[in-house]
Amino acid sequence: MDIVEELLKGNRLALSRAITAIENETDEAMDIMKKLYPHTGHAFVLGITGPPGAGKSTLTDKLARAYREQGKTVGIIAIDPTSPFTGGAILGDRIRMNGLTMDEGVFIRSMGTRGSLGGLSHKTADAVKAMDAFGKDIIFVETVGVGQSEVDIVKAADTTMVVLIPGMGDDIQAIKAGILEIGDVFTINKADHDGADKLVREMNMMLDLDGLMTDWRPPIQKVIASQNEGITETIENIEKHFKYISENGILTKRRTERSKNEMLDVLHSRIGSYITNKLVETGKMDEYVEKIKARETDPYTVVSHVMKDMLK
Amino acid sequence: MAKVRVLVAKPGLDGHDRGAKVVARALRDAGFEVIYTGLRQTPEQIAEAALQEDVNVVAMSILSGAHPHLFPKVVNLLREKGMNDVLIIGGGVIPETDIPALKEAGIAEVFTPGTPTGDIVEFIKANVK
């Protein structure tokens, strides 16, 4: 099977195989990405992040259904944590999305973080591109359940939605740096639980104090995802934000920044592995390590040497 | 680096999935990526999820006695989708006398109650493509 050709024709197995190649970083993957790249840049990428158990998967399911009713095709990338000890993972986000499995306009892929700590996996951005080239109109990226500082999603998404739930802490939490700074749209899920209104007040207070705020004030919507309440309003908020960033040049700026990051990521990883391989092949790796261990030299001096040597 | 991906699935109308969760956890601890889709899946849903997740293994658990019908159906649907390399295994309350027919239908191995989870891990490691 020619993966690229079949993927572009709409073959779902080809899309699936492409993402596997990307995740496993096979030799084929870079070739696939090169060929898919010209076909990307059309999808709207929505990031969904928030703490574990906030209802991100349930909300993704409901939002995806709403977009399907508008006739849009949907890709979903759902990320769960990989064990740092065994490398294994339980990817359980599909449990909340079973109703979407048989809809041909939806493609769901679960990914493990595989060592990445920013709430995504290293390969999420490329998996998004594969779905984009496949022709999906909207791609949801659901992060792992995050704590306070896993903010990589902003680099991957056009619009970032932060999902919060009542009862997670007092108002000092609301003025801390981190995930609360990245929300373009806020959703307070499980709004039938105690403390939802208090959380809305605290979030508003946080936004009132935001000195960096542009013309866009992130809306805060109360939702009960399991009962489909507040979904229409949430979609409206997402659309409003997309319209805002499209009309103000922010989307172009974000995508330019993303292109730069993509290039730098590839550059760093390829130069890194090129130099590492050379060091191993020539036996210099062990030599340097021994010298550093014996305190005859230091890592900084070694790296200066290596760079002078190899990057002429 | 390639990682073994396993779909743990519960076809049919079983009311609980304790066994499937224990197996899922054991496979996780063996370093596999386990996609778990929850209770009451149709064969069509299982095959489609296996395709979207590009798994190497589909592991089905069933307690209700519907295995002679549901297991082969999943095998056929996977083949129809072009997923020819997938290792398909089954487990649950399955009479010994039913096992030869299931193997004939394409189920690589059947694990009955009391199987140490390590046996399942070893079987997957030895047979996954």
Tab-separated table of C-alpha atoms in Angstrom, chain A residues 18-252:
chain	number	residue	atom	x	y	z
A	18	ALA	CA	0.764	6.890	8.721
A	19	ILE	CA	0.206	7.891	12.350
A	20	THR	CA	1.861	4.666	13.523
A	21	ALA	CA	4.914	5.407	11.376
A	22	ILE	CA	5.007	8.946	12.785
A	23	GLU	CA	4.704	7.727	16.391
A	24	ASN	CA	7.355	5.063	15.982
A	25	GLU	CA	9.634	7.497	14.155
A	26	THR	CA	10.329	4.992	11.412
A	27	ASP	CA	12.552	5.853	8.429
A	28	GLU	CA	9.408	6.000	6.345
A	29	ALA	CA	7.834	8.656	8.578
A	30	MET	CA	9.922	11.576	7.398
A	31	ASP	CA	9.206	10.709	3.803
A	32	ILE	CA	5.484	10.516	4.561
A	33	MET	CA	5.559	13.903	6.286
A	34	LYS	CA	7.397	15.504	3.370
A	35	LYS	CA	4.744	14.328	0.963
A	36	LEU	CA	1.793	15.175	3.202
A	37	TYR	CA	2.996	18.638	4.114
A	38	PRO	CA	1.754	20.429	0.966
A	39	HIS	CA	-1.738	19.104	1.735
A	40	THR	CA	-1.875	20.524	5.262
A	41	GLY	CA	-2.914	23.900	6.667
A	42	HIS	CA	-6.663	23.625	6.094
A	43	ALA	CA	-7.948	22.191	9.376
A	44	PHE	CA	-8.980	24.140	12.443
A	45	VAL	CA	-7.150	22.733	15.467
A	46	LEU	CA	-8.930	22.889	18.813
A	47	GLY	CA	-6.938	22.080	21.935
A	48	ILE	CA	-8.779	20.762	24.976
A	49	THR	CA	-6.922	20.684	28.257
A	50	GLY	CA	-7.652	20.524	31.959
A	51	PRO	CA	-7.082	18.403	35.074
A	52	PRO	CA	-7.700	14.634	35.185
A	53	GLY	CA	-11.373	13.801	35.527
A	54	ALA	CA	-12.543	17.261	34.417
A	55	GLY	CA	-14.570	15.684	31.620
A	56	LYS	CA	-12.352	16.470	28.636
A	57	SER	CA	-13.237	13.256	26.788
A	58	THR	CA	-16.964	13.573	27.450
A	59	LEU	CA	-16.856	17.193	26.321
A	60	THR	CA	-14.858	16.243	23.213
A	61	ASP	CA	-17.515	13.645	22.400
A	62	LYS	CA	-20.339	16.170	22.727
A	63	LEU	CA	-18.551	18.941	20.797
A	64	ALA	CA	-17.598	16.506	18.030
A	65	ARG	CA	-21.242	15.457	17.657
A	66	ALA	CA	-22.306	19.096	17.429
A	67	TYR	CA	-19.750	19.752	14.680
A	68	ARG	CA	-20.868	16.619	12.851
A	69	GLU	CA	-24.422	17.987	12.865
A	70	GLN	CA	-23.032	21.040	11.059
A	71	GLY	CA	-21.691	18.637	8.447
A	72	LYS	CA	-18.030	19.053	9.381
A	73	THR	CA	-15.604	16.144	9.495
A	74	VAL	CA	-13.741	15.583	12.723
A	75	GLY	CA	-10.385	14.143	13.774
A	76	ILE	CA	-9.651	13.490	17.423
A	77	ILE	CA	-6.261	12.884	18.994
A	78	ALA	CA	-6.610	11.833	22.615
A	79	ILE	CA	-3.497	11.626	24.742
A	80	ASP	CA	-3.030	9.666	27.950
A	81	PRO	CA	0.113	9.235	30.047
A	82	THR	CA	2.795	6.624	29.393
A	83	SER	CA	4.309	4.950	32.453
A	84	PRO	CA	7.814	6.288	33.067
A	85	PHE	CA	8.708	2.889	34.584
A	86	THR	CA	7.445	0.326	32.083
A	87	GLY	CA	6.723	2.406	28.978
A	88	GLY	CA	3.213	0.973	28.995
A	89	ALA	CA	-0.013	2.965	28.974
A	90	ILE	CA	-3.736	2.632	29.379
A	91	LEU	CA	-5.378	4.776	26.715
A	92	GLY	CA	-8.953	5.095	27.879
A	93	ASP	CA	-10.347	8.220	26.257
A	94	ARG	CA	-12.322	6.269	23.661
A	95	ILE	CA	-14.610	4.934	26.404
A	96	ARG	CA	-16.420	8.298	26.390
A	97	MET	CA	-16.517	8.469	22.593
A	98	ASN	CA	-17.882	5.061	21.614
A	99	GLY	CA	-20.893	6.628	19.953
A	100	LEU	CA	-18.568	8.235	17.392
A	101	THR	CA	-16.735	5.071	16.356
A	102	MET	CA	-19.166	4.070	13.620
A	103	ASP	CA	-19.441	7.583	12.168
A	104	GLU	CA	-17.292	7.598	9.030
A	105	GLY	CA	-16.795	11.342	9.364
A	106	VAL	CA	-14.897	10.886	12.616
A	107	PHE	CA	-11.445	9.411	13.162
A	108	ILE	CA	-10.186	8.945	16.717
A	109	ARG	CA	-6.624	8.090	17.606
A	110	SER	CA	-5.276	7.522	21.122
A	111	MET	CA	-1.642	8.345	21.835
A	112	GLY	CA	0.613	7.747	24.837
A	113	THR	CA	2.878	10.597	25.943
A	114	ARG	CA	5.938	8.329	25.500
A	115	GLY	CA	8.154	10.402	27.753
A	116	SER	CA	6.970	13.879	26.800
A	117	LEU	CA	6.062	16.052	29.795
A	118	GLY	CA	4.156	18.957	28.284
A	119	GLY	CA	0.740	17.294	28.136
A	120	LEU	CA	1.137	16.096	24.534
A	121	SER	CA	3.369	13.494	22.903
A	122	HIS	CA	6.342	14.595	20.795
A	123	LYS	CA	4.545	13.386	17.707
A	124	THR	CA	1.143	14.995	18.273
A	125	ALA	CA	1.802	17.849	15.856
A	126	ASP	CA	2.694	15.466	13.037
A	127	ALA	CA	-0.348	13.288	13.745
A	128	VAL	CA	-2.466	16.454	13.479
A	129	LYS	CA	-0.914	17.113	10.072
A	130	ALA	CA	-1.722	13.611	8.880
A	131	MET	CA	-5.388	14.155	9.809
A	132	ASP	CA	-5.283	17.603	8.221
A	133	ALA	CA	-3.950	16.180	4.940
A	134	PHE	CA	-6.601	13.459	5.143
A	135	GLY	CA	-9.135	16.287	4.923
A	136	LYS	CA	-10.569	16.634	8.415
A	137	ASP	CA	-12.221	20.040	8.922
A	138	ILE	CA	-11.711	20.154	12.681
A	139	ILE	CA	-9.080	18.365	14.701
A	140	PHE	CA	-9.501	18.048	18.450
A	141	VAL	CA	-6.362	17.541	20.488
A	142	GLU	CA	-7.231	16.339	23.961
A	143	THR	CA	-4.230	16.552	26.283
A	144	VAL	CA	-3.450	14.273	29.195
A	145	GLY	CA	-5.012	15.388	32.451
A	146	VAL	CA	-2.776	18.320	33.314
A	147	GLY	CA	-1.696	19.910	36.557
A	148	GLN	CA	-0.439	23.452	36.454
A	149	SER	CA	2.293	23.788	33.902
A	150	GLU	CA	1.748	21.481	30.934
A	151	VAL	CA	1.117	24.132	28.311
A	152	ASP	CA	2.479	22.608	25.078
A	153	ILE	CA	-1.038	22.550	23.683
A	154	VAL	CA	-0.889	26.275	22.879
A	155	LYS	CA	1.871	25.555	20.386
A	156	ALA	CA	-0.214	22.927	18.609
A	157	ALA	CA	-3.708	24.454	18.639
A	158	ASP	CA	-5.414	27.418	16.962
A	159	THR	CA	-7.840	27.777	19.857
A	160	THR	CA	-7.219	26.359	23.322
A	161	MET	CA	-10.075	25.465	25.616
A	162	VAL	CA	-9.330	24.952	29.307
A	163	VAL	CA	-11.822	22.733	31.131
A	164	LEU	CA	-12.139	23.246	34.872
A	165	ILE	CA	-14.370	21.751	37.537
A	166	PRO	CA	-15.536	23.148	40.883
A	167	GLY	CA	-13.900	22.124	44.136
A	168	MET	CA	-10.255	22.005	43.105
A	169	GLY	CA	-8.861	24.716	45.369
A	170	ASP	CA	-9.248	28.268	46.605
A	171	ASP	CA	-8.872	31.534	44.690
A	172	ILE	CA	-5.084	31.613	45.037
A	173	GLN	CA	-5.062	28.829	42.451
A	174	ALA	CA	-6.698	31.213	40.018
A	175	ILE	CA	-3.864	33.734	40.093
A	176	LYS	CA	-1.037	31.263	39.594
A	177	ALA	CA	0.829	31.082	36.306
A	178	GLY	CA	0.408	28.113	34.003
A	179	ILE	CA	-2.587	26.508	32.387
A	180	LEU	CA	-4.977	29.273	33.401
A	181	GLU	CA	-2.983	31.675	31.243
A	182	ILE	CA	-3.444	29.656	28.078
A	183	GLY	CA	-7.223	29.479	27.864
A	184	ASP	CA	-8.806	31.218	24.881
A	185	VAL	CA	-12.088	29.787	26.064
A	186	PHE	CA	-12.903	28.473	29.541
A	187	THR	CA	-15.402	25.767	30.303
A	188	ILE	CA	-16.583	25.022	33.818
A	189	ASN	CA	-17.787	21.442	33.550
A	190	LYS	CA	-19.882	19.563	36.125
A	191	ALA	CA	-21.590	22.896	36.753
A	192	ASP	CA	-24.305	21.125	38.753
A	193	HIS	CA	-21.720	20.467	41.477
A	194	ASP	CA	-21.276	22.794	44.458
A	195	GLY	CA	-18.946	25.716	43.920
A	196	ALA	CA	-19.484	26.254	40.183
A	197	ASP	CA	-20.635	29.862	40.581
A	198	LYS	CA	-17.794	30.610	42.982
A	199	LEU	CA	-15.326	29.244	40.436
A	200	VAL	CA	-16.839	31.445	37.717
A	201	ARG	CA	-16.418	34.480	40.016
A	202	GLU	CA	-12.808	33.591	40.773
A	203	MET	CA	-12.022	33.059	37.107
A	204	ASN	CA	-13.577	36.421	36.273
A	205	MET	CA	-11.486	38.040	38.954
A	206	MET	CA	-8.383	36.459	37.483
A	207	LEU	CA	-9.297	37.808	34.048
A	208	ASP	CA	-10.010	41.280	35.482
A	209	LEU	CA	-6.447	41.389	36.773
A	210	ASP	CA	-4.888	40.199	33.528
A	211	GLY	CA	-2.669	43.071	32.403
A	212	LEU	CA	-1.663	41.291	29.214
A	213	MET	CA	-5.183	40.844	27.964
A	214	THR	CA	-5.891	41.849	24.389
A	215	ASP	CA	-9.311	42.749	22.980
A	216	TRP	CA	-10.272	39.137	23.481
A	217	ARG	CA	-11.593	38.382	26.937
A	218	PRO	CA	-11.812	34.601	27.281
A	219	PRO	CA	-15.458	33.668	27.851
A	220	ILE	CA	-16.368	31.385	30.742
A	221	GLN	CA	-19.169	28.912	30.098
A	222	LYS	CA	-20.834	26.622	32.611
A	223	VAL	CA	-21.425	23.172	31.146
A	224	ILE	CA	-22.801	19.804	32.179
A	225	ALA	CA	-21.214	17.754	29.396
A	226	SER	CA	-22.793	14.443	30.394
A	227	GLN	CA	-26.247	16.008	29.929
A	228	ASN	CA	-25.345	18.023	26.837
A	229	GLU	CA	-25.976	21.318	28.667
A	230	GLY	CA	-23.977	24.341	27.565
A	231	ILE	CA	-22.561	22.638	24.467
A	232	THR	CA	-24.165	25.028	21.956
A	233	GLU	CA	-22.846	28.030	23.909
A	234	THR	CA	-19.377	26.459	24.068
A	235	ILE	CA	-19.346	25.968	20.307
A	236	GLU	CA	-20.372	29.610	19.885
A	237	ASN	CA	-17.472	30.687	22.103
A	238	ILE	CA	-15.027	28.581	20.093
A	239	GLU	CA	-16.327	29.970	16.801
A	240	LYS	CA	-16.202	33.540	18.108
A	241	HIS	CA	-12.595	33.043	19.126
A	242	PHE	CA	-11.679	31.549	15.777
A	243	LYS	CA	-13.329	34.487	14.020
A	244	TYR	CA	-11.472	36.916	16.269
A	245	ILE	CA	-8.034	35.411	15.657
A	246	SER	CA	-8.725	35.091	11.938
A	247	GLU	CA	-9.718	38.732	11.572
A	248	ASN	CA	-6.940	40.185	13.702
A	249	GLY	CA	-3.997	38.444	12.123
A	250	ILE	CA	-3.442	36.434	15.303
A	251	LEU	CA	-4.111	33.132	13.563
A	252	THR	CA	-1.483	33.910	10.938
